[in-house]
Amino acid sequence: MSKGLLIVLSGPSGVGKGTVCTALRKRVPELIYSVSATTRQPRLGEENGVNYFFKSQEQFLDMIEKDQLLEHAEYVGNYYGTPRDFVEETLNSGKDIILEIEVQGALKVKEKFPEGIFVFLLPPSLDELKDRIQGRGTENQATIEHRMSVAEQEISLLQQYDYAVVNDEIDLACKRIESIIIAEHCKINSKSK
């Protein structure tokens, strides 16, 4: 049995990673979603163990110390990380898994799993990105400006990725990512073989 593909979807905050990932999983139900751990507070409607594993800072630091995370990063005052065991077990069982993570974390995963498929989700424009972040209604103006500054830095790292997908329409972005997965499975010299 061949190993599954590790698909890493990342991009700036507010680009729609969660929305695209949710829609993609409906289109490709066999794609396993890797739930990240975080110290940030849940947003309305988010569930522990479904959207994230919500952890206290002490719990998260304990996971780091025990090397239970594939990657972890601090982003705008909160920690995010990918539980290692679940990802490795899924890949070894031959199933594809998708990580929806911040850019910092994606680049750390690339160091450990260069055979992964790294997809950068882009906004149609920086103005559109700012509108999306403001539209959430969850951040003050200073936080929005900080997120925009970070987004510009992250977009400058685009060359570190295998693919770039513009999230202009959710359905189109999903079709593009699904096509990438299909193409990667058809490669003769696939990274995962």
mmCIF file with all atom_site columns, C-alpha atoms in Angstrom:
data_model
loop_
_atom_site.group_PDB
_atom_site.id
_atom_site.type_symbol
_atom_site.label_atom_id
_atom_site.label_alt_id
_atom_site.label_comp_id
_atom_site.label_asym_id
_atom_site.label_entity_id
_atom_site.label_seq_id
_atom_site.pdbx_PDB_ins_code
_atom_site.Cartn_x
_atom_site.Cartn_y
_atom_site.Cartn_z
_atom_site.occupancy
_atom_site.B_iso_or_equiv
_atom_site.pdbx_formal_charge
_atom_site.auth_seq_id
_atom_site.auth_comp_id
_atom_site.auth_asym_id
_atom_site.auth_atom_id
_atom_site.pdbx_PDB_model_num
ATOM 1   C CA . MET A 1 1   ? 0.000   0.000  0.000   1.00 0.00 ? 1   MET A CA 1
ATOM 2   C CA . SER A 1 2   ? 1.357   3.413  -0.896  1.00 0.00 ? 2   SER A CA 1
ATOM 3   C CA . LYS A 1 3   ? 1.344   6.240  1.572   1.00 0.00 ? 3   LYS A CA 1
ATOM 4   C CA . GLY A 1 4   ? -1.324  8.888  1.419   1.00 0.00 ? 4   GLY A CA 1
ATOM 5   C CA . LEU A 1 5   ? -0.676  12.441 0.316   1.00 0.00 ? 5   LEU A CA 1
ATOM 6   C CA . LEU A 1 6   ? -0.093  15.189 2.839   1.00 0.00 ? 6   LEU A CA 1
ATOM 7   C CA . ILE A 1 7   ? -1.816  18.290 1.459   1.00 0.00 ? 7   ILE A CA 1
ATOM 8   C CA . VAL A 1 8   ? -0.927  21.505 3.282   1.00 0.00 ? 8   VAL A CA 1
ATOM 9   C CA . LEU A 1 9   ? -3.308  24.400 2.653   1.00 0.00 ? 9   LEU A CA 1
ATOM 10  C CA . SER A 1 10  ? -2.211  27.748 3.990   1.00 0.00 ? 10  SER A CA 1
ATOM 11  C CA . GLY A 1 11  ? -2.415  31.429 3.288   1.00 0.00 ? 11  GLY A CA 1
ATOM 12  C CA . PRO A 1 12  ? -3.027  34.680 5.105   1.00 0.00 ? 12  PRO A CA 1
ATOM 13  C CA . SER A 1 13  ? -5.594  35.108 7.853   1.00 0.00 ? 13  SER A CA 1
ATOM 14  C CA . GLY A 1 14  ? -9.007  35.901 6.363   1.00 0.00 ? 14  GLY A CA 1
ATOM 15  C CA . VAL A 1 15  ? -8.316  34.353 2.953   1.00 0.00 ? 15  VAL A CA 1
ATOM 16  C CA . GLY A 1 16  ? -10.961 31.672 3.546   1.00 0.00 ? 16  GLY A CA 1
ATOM 17  C CA . LYS A 1 17  ? -8.851  28.606 4.373   1.00 0.00 ? 17  LYS A CA 1
ATOM 18  C CA . GLY A 1 18  ? -11.505 27.176 6.697   1.00 0.00 ? 18  GLY A CA 1
ATOM 19  C CA . THR A 1 19  ? -14.365 27.827 4.301   1.00 0.00 ? 19  THR A CA 1
ATOM 20  C CA . VAL A 1 20  ? -12.519 26.323 1.333   1.00 0.00 ? 20  VAL A CA 1
ATOM 21  C CA . CYS A 1 21  ? -11.342 23.342 3.376   1.00 0.00 ? 21  CYS A CA 1
ATOM 22  C CA . THR A 1 22  ? -14.894 22.615 4.603   1.00 0.00 ? 22  THR A CA 1
ATOM 23  C CA . ALA A 1 23  ? -16.272 22.823 1.048   1.00 0.00 ? 23  ALA A CA 1
ATOM 24  C CA . LEU A 1 24  ? -13.404 20.684 -0.296  1.00 0.00 ? 24  LEU A CA 1
ATOM 25  C CA . ARG A 1 25  ? -14.101 17.957 2.266   1.00 0.00 ? 25  ARG A CA 1
ATOM 26  C CA . LYS A 1 26  ? -17.722 17.810 1.042   1.00 0.00 ? 26  LYS A CA 1
ATOM 27  C CA . ARG A 1 27  ? -16.474 17.394 -2.553  1.00 0.00 ? 27  ARG A CA 1
ATOM 28  C CA . VAL A 1 28  ? -13.790 14.854 -1.558  1.00 0.00 ? 28  VAL A CA 1
ATOM 29  C CA . PRO A 1 29  ? -15.233 12.990 1.456   1.00 0.00 ? 29  PRO A CA 1
ATOM 30  C CA . GLU A 1 30  ? -12.338 10.497 1.590   1.00 0.00 ? 30  GLU A CA 1
ATOM 31  C CA . LEU A 1 31  ? -9.943  13.393 2.345   1.00 0.00 ? 31  LEU A CA 1
ATOM 32  C CA . ILE A 1 32  ? -9.078  13.308 6.057   1.00 0.00 ? 32  ILE A CA 1
ATOM 33  C CA . TYR A 1 33  ? -8.974  16.640 7.893   1.00 0.00 ? 33  TYR A CA 1
ATOM 34  C CA . SER A 1 34  ? -6.241  17.213 10.433  1.00 0.00 ? 34  SER A CA 1
ATOM 35  C CA . VAL A 1 35  ? -7.681  19.088 13.404  1.00 0.00 ? 35  VAL A CA 1
ATOM 36  C CA . SER A 1 36  ? -5.185  21.606 14.800  1.00 0.00 ? 36  SER A CA 1
ATOM 37  C CA . ALA A 1 37  ? -4.661  22.489 18.431  1.00 0.00 ? 37  ALA A CA 1
ATOM 38  C CA . THR A 1 38  ? -4.856  26.151 19.460  1.00 0.00 ? 38  THR A CA 1
ATOM 39  C CA . THR A 1 39  ? -4.848  28.401 22.497  1.00 0.00 ? 39  THR A CA 1
ATOM 40  C CA . ARG A 1 40  ? -7.174  30.967 20.906  1.00 0.00 ? 40  ARG A CA 1
ATOM 41  C CA . GLN A 1 41  ? -10.752 31.262 22.123  1.00 0.00 ? 41  GLN A CA 1
ATOM 42  C CA . PRO A 1 42  ? -13.448 29.469 20.096  1.00 0.00 ? 42  PRO A CA 1
ATOM 43  C CA . ARG A 1 43  ? -15.443 31.593 17.669  1.00 0.00 ? 43  ARG A CA 1
ATOM 44  C CA . LEU A 1 44  ? -19.215 31.311 17.592  1.00 0.00 ? 44  LEU A CA 1
ATOM 45  C CA . GLY A 1 45  ? -20.237 27.855 16.345  1.00 0.00 ? 45  GLY A CA 1
ATOM 46  C CA . GLU A 1 46  ? -16.772 26.269 16.644  1.00 0.00 ? 46  GLU A CA 1
ATOM 47  C CA . GLU A 1 47  ? -16.569 22.939 18.467  1.00 0.00 ? 47  GLU A CA 1
ATOM 48  C CA . ASN A 1 48  ? -13.690 21.398 20.377  1.00 0.00 ? 48  ASN A CA 1
ATOM 49  C CA . GLY A 1 49  ? -12.288 18.400 18.491  1.00 0.00 ? 49  GLY A CA 1
ATOM 50  C CA . VAL A 1 50  ? -14.108 19.370 15.287  1.00 0.00 ? 50  VAL A CA 1
ATOM 51  C CA . ASN A 1 51  ? -12.753 22.804 14.333  1.00 0.00 ? 51  ASN A CA 1
ATOM 52  C CA . TYR A 1 52  ? -9.798  22.828 16.735  1.00 0.00 ? 52  TYR A CA 1
ATOM 53  C CA . PHE A 1 53  ? -8.588  21.176 19.900  1.00 0.00 ? 53  PHE A CA 1
ATOM 54  C CA . PHE A 1 54  ? -8.902  24.193 22.191  1.00 0.00 ? 54  PHE A CA 1
ATOM 55  C CA . LYS A 1 55  ? -6.094  24.096 24.772  1.00 0.00 ? 55  LYS A CA 1
ATOM 56  C CA . SER A 1 56  ? -4.909  26.273 27.607  1.00 0.00 ? 56  SER A CA 1
ATOM 57  C CA . GLN A 1 57  ? -1.442  27.741 27.191  1.00 0.00 ? 57  GLN A CA 1
ATOM 58  C CA . GLU A 1 58  ? -0.147  25.288 29.829  1.00 0.00 ? 58  GLU A CA 1
ATOM 59  C CA . GLN A 1 59  ? -1.614  22.294 27.968  1.00 0.00 ? 59  GLN A CA 1
ATOM 60  C CA . PHE A 1 60  ? -0.162  23.493 24.672  1.00 0.00 ? 60  PHE A CA 1
ATOM 61  C CA . LEU A 1 61  ? 3.316   24.046 26.107  1.00 0.00 ? 61  LEU A CA 1
ATOM 62  C CA . ASP A 1 62  ? 3.164   20.518 27.567  1.00 0.00 ? 62  ASP A CA 1
ATOM 63  C CA . MET A 1 63  ? 2.410   19.142 24.068  1.00 0.00 ? 63  MET A CA 1
ATOM 64  C CA . ILE A 1 64  ? 5.454   21.009 22.708  1.00 0.00 ? 64  ILE A CA 1
ATOM 65  C CA . GLU A 1 65  ? 7.688   19.654 25.457  1.00 0.00 ? 65  GLU A CA 1
ATOM 66  C CA . LYS A 1 66  ? 6.528   16.073 24.789  1.00 0.00 ? 66  LYS A CA 1
ATOM 67  C CA . ASP A 1 67  ? 7.125   16.490 21.002  1.00 0.00 ? 67  ASP A CA 1
ATOM 68  C CA . GLN A 1 68  ? 3.462   15.725 20.296  1.00 0.00 ? 68  GLN A CA 1
ATOM 69  C CA . LEU A 1 69  ? 3.177   18.389 17.578  1.00 0.00 ? 69  LEU A CA 1
ATOM 70  C CA . LEU A 1 70  ? 4.332   18.137 13.975  1.00 0.00 ? 70  LEU A CA 1
ATOM 71  C CA . GLU A 1 71  ? 4.618   21.915 13.949  1.00 0.00 ? 71  GLU A CA 1
ATOM 72  C CA . HIS A 1 72  ? 3.550   24.799 16.099  1.00 0.00 ? 72  HIS A CA 1
ATOM 73  C CA . ALA A 1 73  ? 3.590   28.543 15.798  1.00 0.00 ? 73  ALA A CA 1
ATOM 74  C CA . GLU A 1 74  ? 2.579   31.640 17.660  1.00 0.00 ? 74  GLU A CA 1
ATOM 75  C CA . TYR A 1 75  ? 0.307   33.875 15.624  1.00 0.00 ? 75  TYR A CA 1
ATOM 76  C CA . VAL A 1 76  ? -1.180  37.169 16.828  1.00 0.00 ? 76  VAL A CA 1
ATOM 77  C CA . GLY A 1 77  ? -0.788  36.169 20.488  1.00 0.00 ? 77  GLY A CA 1
ATOM 78  C CA . ASN A 1 78  ? -2.084  32.590 20.219  1.00 0.00 ? 78  ASN A CA 1
ATOM 79  C CA . TYR A 1 79  ? -0.448  29.207 19.643  1.00 0.00 ? 79  TYR A CA 1
ATOM 80  C CA . TYR A 1 80  ? -1.448  26.812 16.853  1.00 0.00 ? 80  TYR A CA 1
ATOM 81  C CA . GLY A 1 81  ? -0.101  23.327 16.185  1.00 0.00 ? 81  GLY A CA 1
ATOM 82  C CA . THR A 1 82  ? -0.648  20.035 14.370  1.00 0.00 ? 82  THR A CA 1
ATOM 83  C CA . PRO A 1 83  ? -0.842  16.854 16.463  1.00 0.00 ? 83  PRO A CA 1
ATOM 84  C CA . ARG A 1 84  ? 1.880   14.555 15.035  1.00 0.00 ? 84  ARG A CA 1
ATOM 85  C CA . ASP A 1 85  ? 0.475   11.047 15.645  1.00 0.00 ? 85  ASP A CA 1
ATOM 86  C CA . PHE A 1 86  ? -2.811  11.507 13.798  1.00 0.00 ? 86  PHE A CA 1
ATOM 87  C CA . VAL A 1 87  ? -1.091  12.809 10.649  1.00 0.00 ? 87  VAL A CA 1
ATOM 88  C CA . GLU A 1 88  ? 1.496   10.023 10.519  1.00 0.00 ? 88  GLU A CA 1
ATOM 89  C CA . GLU A 1 89  ? -1.055  7.259  11.176  1.00 0.00 ? 89  GLU A CA 1
ATOM 90  C CA . THR A 1 90  ? -3.355  8.591  8.428   1.00 0.00 ? 90  THR A CA 1
ATOM 91  C CA . LEU A 1 91  ? -0.554  8.787  5.837   1.00 0.00 ? 91  LEU A CA 1
ATOM 92  C CA . ASN A 1 92  ? 0.730   5.309  6.711   1.00 0.00 ? 92  ASN A CA 1
ATOM 93  C CA . SER A 1 93  ? -2.784  3.883  6.249   1.00 0.00 ? 93  SER A CA 1
ATOM 94  C CA . GLY A 1 94  ? -2.728  5.128  2.629   1.00 0.00 ? 94  GLY A CA 1
ATOM 95  C CA . LYS A 1 95  ? -5.253  7.932  3.145   1.00 0.00 ? 95  LYS A CA 1
ATOM 96  C CA . ASP A 1 96  ? -4.807  11.540 2.076   1.00 0.00 ? 96  ASP A CA 1
ATOM 97  C CA . ILE A 1 97  ? -4.850  14.159 4.806   1.00 0.00 ? 97  ILE A CA 1
ATOM 98  C CA . ILE A 1 98  ? -5.210  17.926 4.567   1.00 0.00 ? 98  ILE A CA 1
ATOM 99  C CA . LEU A 1 99  ? -3.693  20.391 6.994   1.00 0.00 ? 99  LEU A CA 1
ATOM 100 C CA . GLU A 1 100 ? -5.257  23.844 7.063   1.00 0.00 ? 100 GLU A CA 1
ATOM 101 C CA . ILE A 1 101 ? -2.591  25.884 8.823   1.00 0.00 ? 101 ILE A CA 1
ATOM 102 C CA . GLU A 1 102 ? -0.916  29.257 9.007   1.00 0.00 ? 102 GLU A CA 1
ATOM 103 C CA . VAL A 1 103 ? 2.084   30.013 6.780   1.00 0.00 ? 103 VAL A CA 1
ATOM 104 C CA . GLN A 1 104 ? 4.642   29.766 9.617   1.00 0.00 ? 104 GLN A CA 1
ATOM 105 C CA . GLY A 1 105 ? 3.424   26.268 10.426  1.00 0.00 ? 105 GLY A CA 1
ATOM 106 C CA . ALA A 1 106 ? 3.328   25.182 6.787   1.00 0.00 ? 106 ALA A CA 1
ATOM 107 C CA . LEU A 1 107 ? 6.985   26.069 6.313   1.00 0.00 ? 107 LEU A CA 1
ATOM 108 C CA . LYS A 1 108 ? 7.898   24.056 9.434   1.00 0.00 ? 108 LYS A CA 1
ATOM 109 C CA . VAL A 1 109 ? 5.963   21.061 8.080   1.00 0.00 ? 109 VAL A CA 1
ATOM 110 C CA . LYS A 1 110 ? 7.856   21.419 4.782   1.00 0.00 ? 110 LYS A CA 1
ATOM 111 C CA . GLU A 1 111 ? 11.150  20.970 6.651   1.00 0.00 ? 111 GLU A CA 1
ATOM 112 C CA . LYS A 1 112 ? 9.935   17.639 8.109   1.00 0.00 ? 112 LYS A CA 1
ATOM 113 C CA . PHE A 1 113 ? 7.742   16.484 5.183   1.00 0.00 ? 113 PHE A CA 1
ATOM 114 C CA . PRO A 1 114 ? 9.229   17.888 1.949   1.00 0.00 ? 114 PRO A CA 1
ATOM 115 C CA . GLU A 1 115 ? 7.161   15.275 0.064   1.00 0.00 ? 115 GLU A CA 1
ATOM 116 C CA . GLY A 1 116 ? 3.986   17.115 1.101   1.00 0.00 ? 116 GLY A CA 1
ATOM 117 C CA . ILE A 1 117 ? 1.878   19.043 -1.409  1.00 0.00 ? 117 ILE A CA 1
ATOM 118 C CA . PHE A 1 118 ? 1.961   22.713 -0.397  1.00 0.00 ? 118 PHE A CA 1
ATOM 119 C CA . VAL A 1 119 ? -0.911  24.910 -1.622  1.00 0.00 ? 119 VAL A CA 1
ATOM 120 C CA . PHE A 1 120 ? -1.020  28.661 -0.952  1.00 0.00 ? 120 PHE A CA 1
ATOM 121 C CA . LEU A 1 121 ? -4.518  30.145 -0.941  1.00 0.00 ? 121 LEU A CA 1
ATOM 122 C CA . LEU A 1 122 ? -4.492  33.728 -2.222  1.00 0.00 ? 122 LEU A CA 1
ATOM 123 C CA . PRO A 1 123 ? -7.147  36.431 -1.957  1.00 0.00 ? 123 PRO A CA 1
ATOM 124 C CA . PRO A 1 124 ? -8.298  38.068 -5.204  1.00 0.00 ? 124 PRO A CA 1
ATOM 125 C CA . SER A 1 125 ? -6.676  41.273 -3.854  1.00 0.00 ? 125 SER A CA 1
ATOM 126 C CA . LEU A 1 126 ? -5.364  42.755 -0.606  1.00 0.00 ? 126 LEU A CA 1
ATOM 127 C CA . ASP A 1 127 ? -8.403  45.072 -0.484  1.00 0.00 ? 127 ASP A CA 1
ATOM 128 C CA . GLU A 1 128 ? -10.698 42.047 -0.667  1.00 0.00 ? 128 GLU A CA 1
ATOM 129 C CA . LEU A 1 129 ? -8.699  40.377 2.117   1.00 0.00 ? 129 LEU A CA 1
ATOM 130 C CA . LYS A 1 130 ? -9.080  43.428 4.352   1.00 0.00 ? 130 LYS A CA 1
ATOM 131 C CA . ASP A 1 131 ? -12.832 43.508 3.670   1.00 0.00 ? 131 ASP A CA 1
ATOM 132 C CA . ARG A 1 132 ? -13.115 39.818 4.652   1.00 0.00 ? 132 ARG A CA 1
ATOM 133 C CA . ILE A 1 133 ? -11.227 40.342 7.916   1.00 0.00 ? 133 ILE A CA 1
ATOM 134 C CA . GLN A 1 134 ? -13.318 43.394 8.781   1.00 0.00 ? 134 GLN A CA 1
ATOM 135 C CA . GLY A 1 135 ? -16.472 41.510 7.822   1.00 0.00 ? 135 GLY A CA 1
ATOM 136 C CA . ARG A 1 136 ? -15.855 38.950 10.564  1.00 0.00 ? 136 ARG A CA 1
ATOM 137 C CA . GLY A 1 137 ? -16.486 41.658 13.133  1.00 0.00 ? 137 GLY A CA 1
ATOM 138 C CA . THR A 1 138 ? -14.198 39.884 15.616  1.00 0.00 ? 138 THR A CA 1
ATOM 139 C CA . GLU A 1 139 ? -11.103 42.116 15.537  1.00 0.00 ? 139 GLU A CA 1
ATOM 140 C CA . ASN A 1 140 ? -10.412 45.753 16.390  1.00 0.00 ? 140 ASN A CA 1
ATOM 141 C CA . GLN A 1 141 ? -8.761  48.102 13.876  1.00 0.00 ? 141 GLN A CA 1
ATOM 142 C CA . ALA A 1 142 ? -5.251  47.643 15.315  1.00 0.00 ? 142 ALA A CA 1
ATOM 143 C CA . THR A 1 143 ? -5.535  43.850 14.998  1.00 0.00 ? 143 THR A CA 1
ATOM 144 C CA . ILE A 1 144 ? -6.857  44.176 11.432  1.00 0.00 ? 144 ILE A CA 1
ATOM 145 C CA . GLU A 1 145 ? -3.894  46.358 10.460  1.00 0.00 ? 145 GLU A CA 1
ATOM 146 C CA . HIS A 1 146 ? -1.498  43.874 12.084  1.00 0.00 ? 146 HIS A CA 1
ATOM 147 C CA . ARG A 1 147 ? -3.120  40.964 10.202  1.00 0.00 ? 147 ARG A CA 1
ATOM 148 C CA . MET A 1 148 ? -2.763  42.882 6.916   1.00 0.00 ? 148 MET A CA 1
ATOM 149 C CA . SER A 1 149 ? 0.925   43.548 7.581   1.00 0.00 ? 149 SER A CA 1
ATOM 150 C CA . VAL A 1 150 ? 1.479   39.866 8.363   1.00 0.00 ? 150 VAL A CA 1
ATOM 151 C CA . ALA A 1 151 ? -0.498  38.890 5.227   1.00 0.00 ? 151 ALA A CA 1
ATOM 152 C CA . GLU A 1 152 ? 1.799   40.926 2.992   1.00 0.00 ? 152 GLU A CA 1
ATOM 153 C CA . GLN A 1 153 ? 4.854   39.225 4.546   1.00 0.00 ? 153 GLN A CA 1
ATOM 154 C CA . GLU A 1 154 ? 3.245   35.788 4.072   1.00 0.00 ? 154 GLU A CA 1
ATOM 155 C CA . ILE A 1 155 ? 2.353   36.422 0.423   1.00 0.00 ? 155 ILE A CA 1
ATOM 156 C CA . SER A 1 156 ? 6.023   37.235 -0.183  1.00 0.00 ? 156 SER A CA 1
ATOM 157 C CA . LEU A 1 157 ? 6.784   33.570 0.699   1.00 0.00 ? 157 LEU A CA 1
ATOM 158 C CA . LEU A 1 158 ? 4.670   32.232 -2.175  1.00 0.00 ? 158 LEU A CA 1
ATOM 159 C CA . GLN A 1 159 ? 7.713   30.722 -3.944  1.00 0.00 ? 159 GLN A CA 1
ATOM 160 C CA . GLN A 1 160 ? 8.100   28.242 -1.054  1.00 0.00 ? 160 GLN A CA 1
ATOM 161 C CA . TYR A 1 161 ? 4.888   26.473 -2.202  1.00 0.00 ? 161 TYR A CA 1
ATOM 162 C CA . ASP A 1 162 ? 4.106   23.974 -4.939  1.00 0.00 ? 162 ASP A CA 1
ATOM 163 C CA . TYR A 1 163 ? 0.817   25.569 -6.010  1.00 0.00 ? 163 TYR A CA 1
ATOM 164 C CA . ALA A 1 164 ? -1.059  28.864 -5.705  1.00 0.00 ? 164 ALA A CA 1
ATOM 165 C CA . VAL A 1 165 ? -4.861  28.952 -5.790  1.00 0.00 ? 165 VAL A CA 1
ATOM 166 C CA . VAL A 1 166 ? -6.852  32.205 -5.818  1.00 0.00 ? 166 VAL A CA 1
ATOM 167 C CA . ASN A 1 167 ? -9.949  32.055 -3.624  1.00 0.00 ? 167 ASN A CA 1
ATOM 168 C CA . ASP A 1 168 ? -12.167 34.202 -5.857  1.00 0.00 ? 168 ASP A CA 1
ATOM 169 C CA . GLU A 1 169 ? -15.086 31.767 -5.631  1.00 0.00 ? 169 GLU A CA 1
ATOM 170 C CA . ILE A 1 170 ? -15.211 28.926 -3.123  1.00 0.00 ? 170 ILE A CA 1
ATOM 171 C CA . ASP A 1 171 ? -16.402 26.320 -5.638  1.00 0.00 ? 171 ASP A CA 1
ATOM 172 C CA . LEU A 1 172 ? -13.697 27.235 -8.145  1.00 0.00 ? 172 LEU A CA 1
ATOM 173 C CA . ALA A 1 173 ? -10.982 27.187 -5.472  1.00 0.00 ? 173 ALA A CA 1
ATOM 174 C CA . CYS A 1 174 ? -12.152 23.712 -4.400  1.00 0.00 ? 174 CYS A CA 1
ATOM 175 C CA . LYS A 1 175 ? -12.135 22.436 -7.988  1.00 0.00 ? 175 LYS A CA 1
ATOM 176 C CA . ARG A 1 176 ? -8.580  23.706 -8.424  1.00 0.00 ? 176 ARG A CA 1
ATOM 177 C CA . ILE A 1 177 ? -7.358  22.001 -5.242  1.00 0.00 ? 177 ILE A CA 1
ATOM 178 C CA . GLU A 1 178 ? -9.197  18.786 -6.132  1.00 0.00 ? 178 GLU A CA 1
ATOM 179 C CA . SER A 1 179 ? -7.454  18.864 -9.536  1.00 0.00 ? 179 SER A CA 1
ATOM 180 C CA . ILE A 1 180 ? -4.080  19.245 -7.797  1.00 0.00 ? 180 ILE A CA 1
ATOM 181 C CA . ILE A 1 181 ? -4.783  16.167 -5.642  1.00 0.00 ? 181 ILE A CA 1
ATOM 182 C CA . ILE A 1 182 ? -5.848  14.119 -8.684  1.00 0.00 ? 182 ILE A CA 1
ATOM 183 C CA . ALA A 1 183 ? -2.755  15.206 -10.623 1.00 0.00 ? 183 ALA A CA 1
ATOM 184 C CA . GLU A 1 184 ? -0.462  14.345 -7.709  1.00 0.00 ? 184 GLU A CA 1
ATOM 185 C CA . HIS A 1 185 ? -1.938  10.827 -7.551  1.00 0.00 ? 185 HIS A CA 1
ATOM 186 C CA . CYS A 1 186 ? -1.300  10.419 -11.277 1.00 0.00 ? 186 CYS A CA 1
ATOM 187 C CA . LYS A 1 187 ? 2.345   11.500 -11.125 1.00 0.00 ? 187 LYS A CA 1
ATOM 188 C CA . ILE A 1 188 ? 4.833   8.870  -12.157 1.00 0.00 ? 188 ILE A CA 1
ATOM 189 C CA . ASN A 1 189 ? 7.438   10.195 -9.766  1.00 0.00 ? 189 ASN A CA 1
ATOM 190 C CA . SER A 1 190 ? 5.100   11.185 -6.961  1.00 0.00 ? 190 SER A CA 1
ATOM 191 C CA . LYS A 1 191 ? 6.667   12.718 -3.877  1.00 0.00 ? 191 LYS A CA 1
ATOM 192 C CA . SER A 1 192 ? 4.910   10.150 -1.650  1.00 0.00 ? 192 SER A CA 1
ATOM 193 C CA . LYS A 1 193 ? 6.246   7.029  -3.411  1.00 0.00 ? 193 LYS A CA 1
#
